[in-house]
Amino acid sequence: MSTAGQTRTREDWARAAAQPVPAQGHFIGGRSVPSRSGQTMPCINPANGQLIAQVARGQAEDVDAAVASAKAAWRDGRWRLQSPRQRTAVLQRWADLIEQHAHELALLETLDMGKPISDVLNIDLPEVLRTVRYFAECIDKLDGAVTHTAPEAMHLITHEPLGVVGAITPWNYPMLMAIWKLAPCLAAGNCVVLKPAEQAPLTCVRLAQLFVDAGGPEGVFNLVNGVGAEAGQALALHPDVAKVTFTGSTAVGKLLMAYAGQSNLKRVALETGGKSPQIFMPDLYDLDAAVDRAVGGIYDNAGQVCNAGSRLLVHRSMHDTFVERFVARTQQTYRPGDPLDPATTLGPLASRGHQAAVLKRIAQAQAEGARCAMGGGSTLGEEATFVAPTLIVGATQSMAIVQEEVFGPVATVQAFDTEAQALQMANDSIYGLAASVWTSDLKTAHRMVGALEAGVVWVNCFGDGDMTQPFGGYKQSGNSRDKHIDSLLSYMQSKSAWFNLV
Ligand code: ADP
């Protein structure tokens, strides 16, 4: 990706941010349309509380129009019947356009969600591009099968797209989480209706337009803005939607499964958060290096990460040293500030309501007897929604701060004495998205990887990986995997064709 954005100063970005953002509609049938009711909702910049733009607030009737548009595109085959190479070319051009609009998208993402602009340019956008390009290239790498039969029969197994897919996505990585769904879904030949998070929908609206600009047929990628209980629910209940793919809270994931049961038994693919443990064994080879990585595992993106390594399990022999170095390293690394300043490494939380929820969880932990070794409150003034990086010591396993997802810059540190105890604490959770183990012993690492109840386990790192890494959880962290070519298959169904050759 172009690195020109990295040379822009805070003033450059502030000048660009001063340009008004026009009101945003839904995107249905290849064009922007208002809500049928005319309703809108405000999009607020969490860094200063100011209005960025009004956005259409969709209801069931808007979802009906978007699904009808997707269904018409599905039926006439304007996308699924293109050759794999034609679809690859469209997706490649889409990636090229996203890259060409990187500055515009980065600015919108930062204004809308509060994420530091350097993070959008260095982390989110490159990963968005990798994802689109990877799935674009996967399309013609999938094979079906011809099975062994008697000579008078032939049996083919082929993969076909599902039809109309609904995607419901969160606000923590608005573009990236949408792209993790859209890229394999579109590559597979489906038509889609996206309902982005109401807190940060602006970049997703641009992605829809850029898909059409790249040569994507109208009606293949539709988008309805709105709140979860209205547009989201209507999409998940819709009888013409073959699958709902979701990243968000466990509570809403459970609702989506119920909606599927109440409507048409649509497939429901869920990635629903976590409470990931990071285990530091006494034989780890370099405590400073481990601490450096562990800090990023919880405080990057202000902790608003589903796989955030929020539970630090540290061998008792190193507990105090660990806490001391962890605090020092965090204070060196995270510089809260204006997210438009390229030097800022900690942005505000995505909304006022979310800030209040995170602060309440910290206060509750303190009321239950834990204490803050670092942070514990808001920072940088009233008009923004910052929470200082917080490290909680003295928490016990049954406390809410250990059991429940906070989705903010808050970690607990707990001491353990034995490997068995560490594993017991790590697995004592309704979640199972990710985990990490820090040890210099390969046998220990291998044994612990096997024992950890998590869909992703990192050894001597946290958050590493590439597009070949399936990402998704065990237990109540969900039932699906993003990334990897298997994700493409999850947007398809197999057809068995048995030919009688007699
Ligand atoms: P968070 O609490 O982090 O905002 P949510 O799970 O509430 O996470 O939101 C993730 C996505 O799910 C958003 O796009 C939101 O609008 C949507 N959503 C919320 N409630 C519902 C619902 N009842 N039905 C369908 N989608 C919903």
mmCIF file of C-alpha atoms in Angstrom, residues 102-389:
data_model
loop_
_atom_site.group_PDB
_atom_site.id
_atom_site.type_symbol
_atom_site.label_atom_id
_atom_site.label_comp_id
_atom_site.label_asym_id
_atom_site.label_seq_id
_atom_site.Cartn_x
_atom_site.Cartn_y
_atom_site.Cartn_z
ATOM 1 C CA ALA A 102 -6.877 4.832 1.221
ATOM 2 C CA HIS A 103 -6.621 8.370 2.582
ATOM 3 C CA GLU A 104 -10.306 9.079 2.243
ATOM 4 C CA LEU A 105 -11.218 5.756 3.870
ATOM 5 C CA ALA A 106 -8.669 6.189 6.659
ATOM 6 C CA LEU A 107 -9.994 9.633 7.478
ATOM 7 C CA LEU A 108 -13.615 8.444 7.553
ATOM 8 C CA GLU A 109 -12.716 5.455 9.752
ATOM 9 C CA THR A 110 -10.853 7.649 12.211
ATOM 10 C CA LEU A 111 -13.562 10.292 12.405
ATOM 11 C CA ASP A 112 -16.316 7.733 12.755
ATOM 12 C CA MET A 113 -14.792 5.273 15.187
ATOM 13 C CA GLY A 114 -11.954 7.150 16.896
ATOM 14 C CA LYS A 115 -9.198 4.763 15.829
ATOM 15 C CA PRO A 116 -5.770 6.418 15.448
ATOM 16 C CA ILE A 117 -5.191 7.270 11.790
ATOM 17 C CA SER A 118 -1.780 5.564 11.845
ATOM 18 C CA ASP A 119 -3.471 2.322 12.865
ATOM 19 C CA VAL A 120 -5.952 2.536 10.000
ATOM 20 C CA LEU A 121 -3.149 3.163 7.498
ATOM 21 C CA ASN A 122 -0.671 0.642 8.899
ATOM 22 C CA ILE A 123 -2.915 -2.129 10.177
ATOM 23 C CA ASP A 124 -6.529 -2.042 9.003
ATOM 24 C CA LEU A 125 -6.162 -1.005 5.357
ATOM 25 C CA PRO A 126 -3.260 -3.343 4.483
ATOM 26 C CA GLU A 127 -5.233 -6.231 6.000
ATOM 27 C CA VAL A 128 -8.347 -5.190 4.062
ATOM 28 C CA LEU A 129 -6.338 -5.292 0.825
ATOM 29 C CA ARG A 130 -4.730 -8.629 1.669
ATOM 30 C CA THR A 131 -8.157 -10.106 2.370
ATOM 31 C CA VAL A 132 -9.798 -8.955 -0.854
ATOM 32 C CA ARG A 133 -6.810 -10.008 -2.962
ATOM 33 C CA TYR A 134 -6.503 -13.392 -1.248
ATOM 34 C CA PHE A 135 -10.145 -14.327 -1.819
ATOM 35 C CA ALA A 136 -10.068 -12.910 -5.343
ATOM 36 C CA GLU A 137 -7.297 -15.401 -6.087
ATOM 37 C CA CYS A 138 -9.019 -18.287 -4.281
ATOM 38 C CA ILE A 139 -11.985 -18.394 -6.640
ATOM 39 C CA ASP A 140 -10.500 -20.701 -9.271
ATOM 40 C CA LYS A 141 -8.437 -22.715 -6.781
ATOM 41 C CA LEU A 142 -11.485 -24.591 -5.496
ATOM 42 C CA ASP A 143 -12.128 -28.012 -6.931
ATOM 43 C CA GLY A 144 -15.111 -30.282 -6.687
ATOM 44 C CA ALA A 145 -14.753 -34.063 -6.789
ATOM 45 C CA VAL A 146 -15.496 -37.032 -8.972
ATOM 46 C CA THR A 147 -15.910 -39.995 -6.665
ATOM 47 C CA HIS A 148 -15.151 -43.641 -7.372
ATOM 48 C CA THR A 149 -18.216 -45.412 -8.692
ATOM 49 C CA ALA A 150 -19.121 -48.487 -10.692
ATOM 50 C CA PRO A 151 -18.609 -47.971 -14.468
ATOM 51 C CA GLU A 152 -22.327 -47.444 -15.095
ATOM 52 C CA ALA A 153 -22.469 -44.366 -12.874
ATOM 53 C CA MET A 154 -20.684 -41.053 -12.504
ATOM 54 C CA HIS A 155 -20.809 -38.955 -9.351
ATOM 55 C CA LEU A 156 -19.817 -35.274 -9.203
ATOM 56 C CA ILE A 157 -19.626 -33.155 -6.090
ATOM 57 C CA THR A 158 -19.644 -29.424 -6.837
ATOM 58 C CA HIS A 159 -19.735 -26.287 -4.690
ATOM 59 C CA GLU A 160 -22.389 -23.676 -5.357
ATOM 60 C CA PRO A 161 -22.963 -20.298 -3.744
ATOM 61 C CA LEU A 162 -25.821 -19.990 -1.252
ATOM 62 C CA GLY A 163 -27.827 -17.098 -2.694
ATOM 63 C CA VAL A 164 -28.496 -13.933 -0.683
ATOM 64 C CA VAL A 165 -26.265 -13.554 2.364
ATOM 65 C CA GLY A 166 -26.853 -11.025 5.169
ATOM 66 C CA ALA A 167 -23.742 -9.654 6.882
ATOM 67 C CA ILE A 168 -24.062 -7.894 10.240
ATOM 68 C CA THR A 169 -20.829 -6.314 11.390
ATOM 69 C CA PRO A 170 -19.358 -4.463 14.394
ATOM 70 C CA TRP A 171 -17.748 -1.063 14.914
ATOM 71 C CA ASN A 172 -14.295 -1.998 16.242
ATOM 72 C CA TYR A 173 -12.726 -2.593 12.803
ATOM 73 C CA PRO A 174 -15.620 -1.350 10.665
ATOM 74 C CA MET A 175 -14.010 -1.892 7.258
ATOM 75 C CA LEU A 176 -11.961 -4.952 8.099
ATOM 76 C CA MET A 177 -14.682 -6.965 9.829
ATOM 77 C CA ALA A 178 -17.026 -6.236 6.911
ATOM 78 C CA ILE A 179 -14.345 -7.269 4.411
ATOM 79 C CA TRP A 180 -13.613 -10.517 6.262
ATOM 80 C CA LYS A 181 -17.239 -11.431 5.438
ATOM 81 C CA LEU A 182 -17.742 -9.698 2.081
ATOM 82 C CA ALA A 183 -14.605 -10.876 0.288
ATOM 83 C CA PRO A 184 -15.196 -14.641 0.607
ATOM 84 C CA CYS A 185 -18.966 -14.211 0.293
ATOM 85 C CA LEU A 186 -18.706 -12.301 -2.988
ATOM 86 C CA ALA A 187 -15.826 -14.443 -4.249
ATOM 87 C CA ALA A 188 -18.076 -17.470 -3.822
ATOM 88 C CA GLY A 189 -20.649 -15.874 -6.143
ATOM 89 C CA ASN A 190 -23.276 -14.811 -3.599
ATOM 90 C CA CYS A 191 -25.199 -11.549 -3.457
ATOM 91 C CA VAL A 192 -25.062 -9.696 -0.171
ATOM 92 C CA VAL A 193 -26.897 -7.254 2.076
ATOM 93 C CA LEU A 194 -24.582 -5.658 4.630
ATOM 94 C CA LYS A 195 -25.863 -4.031 7.830
ATOM 95 C CA PRO A 196 -22.841 -2.206 9.266
ATOM 96 C CA ALA A 197 -22.666 -1.093 12.897
ATOM 97 C CA GLU A 198 -24.642 2.078 13.485
ATOM 98 C CA GLN A 199 -21.730 3.612 15.430
ATOM 99 C CA ALA A 200 -19.357 3.592 12.427
ATOM 100 C CA PRO A 201 -20.962 2.864 9.046
ATOM 101 C CA LEU A 202 -19.280 5.461 6.811
ATOM 102 C CA THR A 203 -16.429 3.417 5.328
ATOM 103 C CA CYS A 204 -18.738 0.491 4.566
ATOM 104 C CA VAL A 205 -20.954 2.765 2.483
ATOM 105 C CA ARG A 206 -17.869 3.766 0.465
ATOM 106 C CA LEU A 207 -16.865 0.118 0.019
ATOM 107 C CA ALA A 208 -20.260 -0.604 -1.566
ATOM 108 C CA GLN A 209 -19.897 2.238 -4.065
ATOM 109 C CA LEU A 210 -16.309 1.242 -4.874
ATOM 110 C CA PHE A 211 -17.440 -2.323 -5.632
ATOM 111 C CA VAL A 212 -19.744 -0.985 -8.351
ATOM 112 C CA ASP A 213 -17.015 1.389 -9.584
ATOM 113 C CA ALA A 214 -14.764 -1.664 -9.918
ATOM 114 C CA GLY A 215 -17.262 -3.307 -12.276
ATOM 115 C CA GLY A 216 -19.284 -5.250 -9.692
ATOM 116 C CA PRO A 217 -22.804 -5.625 -11.073
ATOM 117 C CA GLU A 218 -25.479 -3.470 -9.445
ATOM 118 C CA GLY A 219 -27.558 -5.296 -6.857
ATOM 119 C CA VAL A 220 -24.809 -7.749 -5.905
ATOM 120 C CA PHE A 221 -23.555 -5.736 -2.918
ATOM 121 C CA ASN A 222 -26.368 -3.899 -1.112
ATOM 122 C CA LEU A 223 -26.162 -2.123 2.214
ATOM 123 C CA VAL A 224 -28.786 -1.012 4.713
ATOM 124 C CA ASN A 225 -27.816 1.370 7.493
ATOM 125 C CA GLY A 226 -29.631 1.311 10.776
ATOM 126 C CA VAL A 227 -29.684 0.027 14.327
ATOM 127 C CA GLY A 228 -29.491 -3.621 15.294
ATOM 128 C CA ALA A 229 -32.970 -4.064 16.728
ATOM 129 C CA GLU A 230 -34.529 -2.624 13.562
ATOM 130 C CA ALA A 231 -32.566 -3.180 10.323
ATOM 131 C CA GLY A 232 -30.347 -5.919 11.796
ATOM 132 C CA GLN A 233 -33.248 -7.917 13.140
ATOM 133 C CA ALA A 234 -35.239 -7.549 9.914
ATOM 134 C CA LEU A 235 -32.290 -8.870 7.907
ATOM 135 C CA ALA A 236 -31.763 -11.828 10.237
ATOM 136 C CA LEU A 237 -35.475 -12.716 10.114
ATOM 137 C CA HIS A 238 -35.792 -12.352 6.350
ATOM 138 C CA PRO A 239 -37.087 -15.506 4.631
ATOM 139 C CA ASP A 240 -35.056 -14.873 1.447
ATOM 140 C CA VAL A 241 -31.701 -14.675 3.232
ATOM 141 C CA ALA A 242 -29.837 -17.989 3.050
ATOM 142 C CA LYS A 243 -27.163 -17.185 5.627
ATOM 143 C CA VAL A 244 -26.378 -14.532 8.198
ATOM 144 C CA THR A 245 -22.724 -13.934 8.915
ATOM 145 C CA PHE A 246 -21.993 -11.936 12.060
ATOM 146 C CA THR A 247 -19.285 -10.520 14.251
ATOM 147 C CA GLY A 248 -20.441 -8.900 17.484
ATOM 148 C CA SER A 249 -21.632 -9.683 20.976
ATOM 149 C CA THR A 250 -22.537 -13.130 22.267
ATOM 150 C CA ALA A 251 -25.975 -11.859 23.314
ATOM 151 C CA VAL A 252 -26.826 -10.760 19.778
ATOM 152 C CA GLY A 253 -25.319 -13.966 18.352
ATOM 153 C CA LYS A 254 -27.839 -15.931 20.427
ATOM 154 C CA LEU A 255 -30.662 -13.759 19.109
ATOM 155 C CA LEU A 256 -29.558 -14.412 15.525
ATOM 156 C CA MET A 257 -29.802 -18.162 16.064
ATOM 157 C CA ALA A 258 -33.312 -17.685 17.449
ATOM 158 C CA TYR A 259 -34.286 -15.505 14.464
ATOM 159 C CA ALA A 260 -33.050 -18.234 12.122
ATOM 160 C CA GLY A 261 -35.275 -20.726 13.925
ATOM 161 C CA GLN A 262 -38.248 -18.369 13.810
ATOM 162 C CA SER A 263 -37.826 -17.728 10.087
ATOM 163 C CA ASN A 264 -36.257 -20.044 7.518
ATOM 164 C CA LEU A 265 -33.488 -22.000 9.276
ATOM 165 C CA LYS A 266 -30.923 -19.843 7.546
ATOM 166 C CA ARG A 267 -27.295 -20.665 8.327
ATOM 167 C CA VAL A 268 -25.870 -18.519 11.111
ATOM 168 C CA ALA A 269 -22.112 -17.933 11.240
ATOM 169 C CA LEU A 270 -21.012 -16.276 14.464
ATOM 170 C CA GLU A 271 -17.846 -14.685 15.769
ATOM 171 C CA THR A 272 -18.855 -13.458 19.170
ATOM 172 C CA GLY A 273 -16.011 -12.161 21.199
ATOM 173 C CA GLY A 274 -13.740 -13.509 23.850
ATOM 174 C CA LYS A 275 -11.775 -13.209 27.051
ATOM 175 C CA SER A 276 -8.446 -14.464 25.834
ATOM 176 C CA PRO A 277 -5.819 -15.704 28.326
ATOM 177 C CA GLN A 278 -2.109 -15.065 27.866
ATOM 178 C CA ILE A 279 -0.096 -17.565 29.908
ATOM 179 C CA PHE A 280 3.451 -16.715 30.951
ATOM 180 C CA MET A 281 5.336 -19.850 32.005
ATOM 181 C CA PRO A 282 8.339 -19.564 34.368
ATOM 182 C CA ASP A 283 10.758 -20.804 31.672
ATOM 183 C CA LEU A 284 9.899 -18.140 29.102
ATOM 184 C CA TYR A 285 13.078 -17.086 27.406
ATOM 185 C CA ASP A 286 12.787 -13.293 27.466
ATOM 186 C CA LEU A 287 10.377 -11.568 29.845
ATOM 187 C CA ASP A 288 10.904 -8.115 28.330
ATOM 188 C CA ALA A 289 10.138 -9.345 24.810
ATOM 189 C CA ALA A 290 7.068 -11.185 26.081
ATOM 190 C CA VAL A 291 5.811 -8.129 27.933
ATOM 191 C CA ASP A 292 6.309 -5.944 24.841
ATOM 192 C CA ARG A 293 4.055 -8.190 22.780
ATOM 193 C CA ALA A 294 1.538 -8.832 25.556
ATOM 194 C CA VAL A 295 0.939 -5.113 25.993
ATOM 195 C CA GLY A 296 -0.107 -4.795 22.341
ATOM 196 C CA GLY A 297 -2.304 -7.844 22.745
ATOM 197 C CA ILE A 298 -4.583 -5.962 25.087
ATOM 198 C CA TYR A 299 -4.197 -2.222 24.495
ATOM 199 C CA ASP A 300 -4.029 -1.957 20.682
ATOM 200 C CA ASN A 301 -7.249 -0.460 19.291
ATOM 201 C CA ALA A 302 -7.936 0.612 22.904
ATOM 202 C CA GLY A 303 -8.748 -3.009 23.739
ATOM 203 C CA GLN A 304 -11.739 -2.995 21.404
ATOM 204 C CA VAL A 305 -10.683 -6.304 19.878
ATOM 205 C CA CYS A 306 -12.626 -9.551 20.175
ATOM 206 C CA ASN A 307 -9.492 -11.618 20.676
ATOM 207 C CA ALA A 308 -7.876 -9.089 23.061
ATOM 208 C CA GLY A 309 -5.532 -10.866 25.476
ATOM 209 C CA SER A 310 -7.271 -9.454 28.516
ATOM 210 C CA ARG A 311 -6.409 -12.159 31.068
ATOM 211 C CA LEU A 312 -2.717 -12.236 31.941
ATOM 212 C CA LEU A 313 -1.868 -15.448 33.789
ATOM 213 C CA VAL A 314 1.634 -15.155 35.184
ATOM 214 C CA HIS A 315 3.718 -17.679 37.115
ATOM 215 C CA ARG A 316 3.863 -16.530 40.725
ATOM 216 C CA SER A 317 7.680 -16.398 40.699
ATOM 217 C CA MET A 318 7.587 -13.497 38.185
ATOM 218 C CA HIS A 319 4.295 -11.802 39.080
ATOM 219 C CA ASP A 320 5.640 -8.610 40.644
ATOM 220 C CA THR A 321 8.398 -8.095 38.068
ATOM 221 C CA PHE A 322 5.870 -8.724 35.312
ATOM 222 C CA VAL A 323 3.460 -6.100 36.644
ATOM 223 C CA GLU A 324 6.250 -3.540 37.029
ATOM 224 C CA ARG A 325 7.539 -4.062 33.462
ATOM 225 C CA PHE A 326 4.047 -4.263 31.997
ATOM 226 C CA VAL A 327 3.114 -0.896 33.474
ATOM 227 C CA ALA A 328 6.376 0.693 32.318
ATOM 228 C CA ARG A 329 6.071 -0.697 28.814
ATOM 229 C CA THR A 330 2.440 0.419 28.481
ATOM 230 C CA GLN A 331 3.303 3.919 29.562
ATOM 231 C CA GLN A 332 6.113 4.113 26.996
ATOM 232 C CA THR A 333 3.941 2.715 24.195
ATOM 233 C CA TYR A 334 0.531 4.341 24.440
ATOM 234 C CA ARG A 335 0.142 8.005 23.780
ATOM 235 C CA PRO A 336 -3.503 9.053 24.018
ATOM 236 C CA GLY A 337 -4.390 11.982 21.821
ATOM 237 C CA ASP A 338 -6.145 13.318 18.769
ATOM 238 C CA PRO A 339 -6.652 10.263 16.535
ATOM 239 C CA LEU A 340 -5.881 12.470 13.517
ATOM 240 C CA ASP A 341 -2.363 12.993 14.860
ATOM 241 C CA PRO A 342 -0.111 10.331 13.280
ATOM 242 C CA ALA A 343 1.821 10.124 16.570
ATOM 243 C CA THR A 344 -1.265 9.084 18.561
ATOM 244 C CA THR A 345 -1.272 5.429 19.580
ATOM 245 C CA LEU A 346 -4.376 5.362 21.801
ATOM 246 C CA GLY A 347 -7.698 6.681 20.563
ATOM 247 C CA PRO A 348 -10.971 7.245 22.398
ATOM 248 C CA LEU A 349 -13.484 4.441 22.785
ATOM 249 C CA ALA A 350 -15.998 4.275 19.964
ATOM 250 C CA SER A 351 -18.922 5.918 21.793
ATOM 251 C CA ARG A 352 -19.917 7.673 24.982
ATOM 252 C CA GLY A 353 -22.135 4.749 26.007
ATOM 253 C CA HIS A 354 -19.308 2.265 25.569
ATOM 254 C CA GLN A 355 -16.928 4.420 27.617
ATOM 255 C CA ALA A 356 -19.469 4.494 30.450
ATOM 256 C CA ALA A 357 -19.868 0.694 30.282
ATOM 257 C CA VAL A 358 -16.101 0.115 30.474
ATOM 258 C CA LEU A 359 -15.653 2.515 33.401
ATOM 259 C CA LYS A 360 -18.512 0.798 35.229
ATOM 260 C CA ARG A 361 -16.807 -2.576 34.901
ATOM 261 C CA ILE A 362 -13.574 -1.168 36.358
ATOM 262 C CA ALA A 363 -15.494 0.393 39.273
ATOM 263 C CA GLN A 364 -17.283 -2.886 39.906
ATOM 264 C CA ALA A 365 -13.984 -4.776 40.054
ATOM 265 C CA GLN A 366 -12.664 -2.265 42.571
ATOM 266 C CA ALA A 367 -15.837 -2.548 44.631
ATOM 267 C CA GLU A 368 -15.332 -6.330 44.713
ATOM 268 C CA GLY A 369 -11.803 -5.930 46.123
ATOM 269 C CA ALA A 370 -9.476 -5.796 43.092
ATOM 270 C CA ARG A 371 -7.278 -2.749 42.541
ATOM 271 C CA CYS A 372 -5.787 -0.840 39.634
ATOM 272 C CA ALA A 373 -1.998 -1.073 39.280
ATOM 273 C CA MET A 374 -2.357 1.361 36.386
ATOM 274 C CA GLY A 375 -5.154 3.495 34.897
ATOM 275 C CA GLY A 376 -8.688 2.989 36.111
ATOM 276 C CA GLY A 377 -10.434 6.047 34.738
ATOM 277 C CA SER A 378 -11.082 8.295 31.776
ATOM 278 C CA THR A 379 -8.417 10.567 30.404
ATOM 279 C CA LEU A 380 -8.051 13.614 28.127
ATOM 280 C CA GLY A 381 -11.117 15.655 28.922
ATOM 281 C CA GLU A 382 -14.860 15.444 28.974
ATOM 282 C CA GLU A 383 -15.763 15.893 25.326
ATOM 283 C CA ALA A 384 -13.913 12.741 24.199
ATOM 284 C CA THR A 385 -14.413 9.149 25.313
ATOM 285 C CA PHE A 386 -10.925 7.998 26.340
ATOM 286 C CA VAL A 387 -10.229 5.334 28.952
ATOM 287 C CA ALA A 388 -6.671 5.055 30.253
ATOM 288 C CA PRO A 389 -4.917 1.676 29.796
#
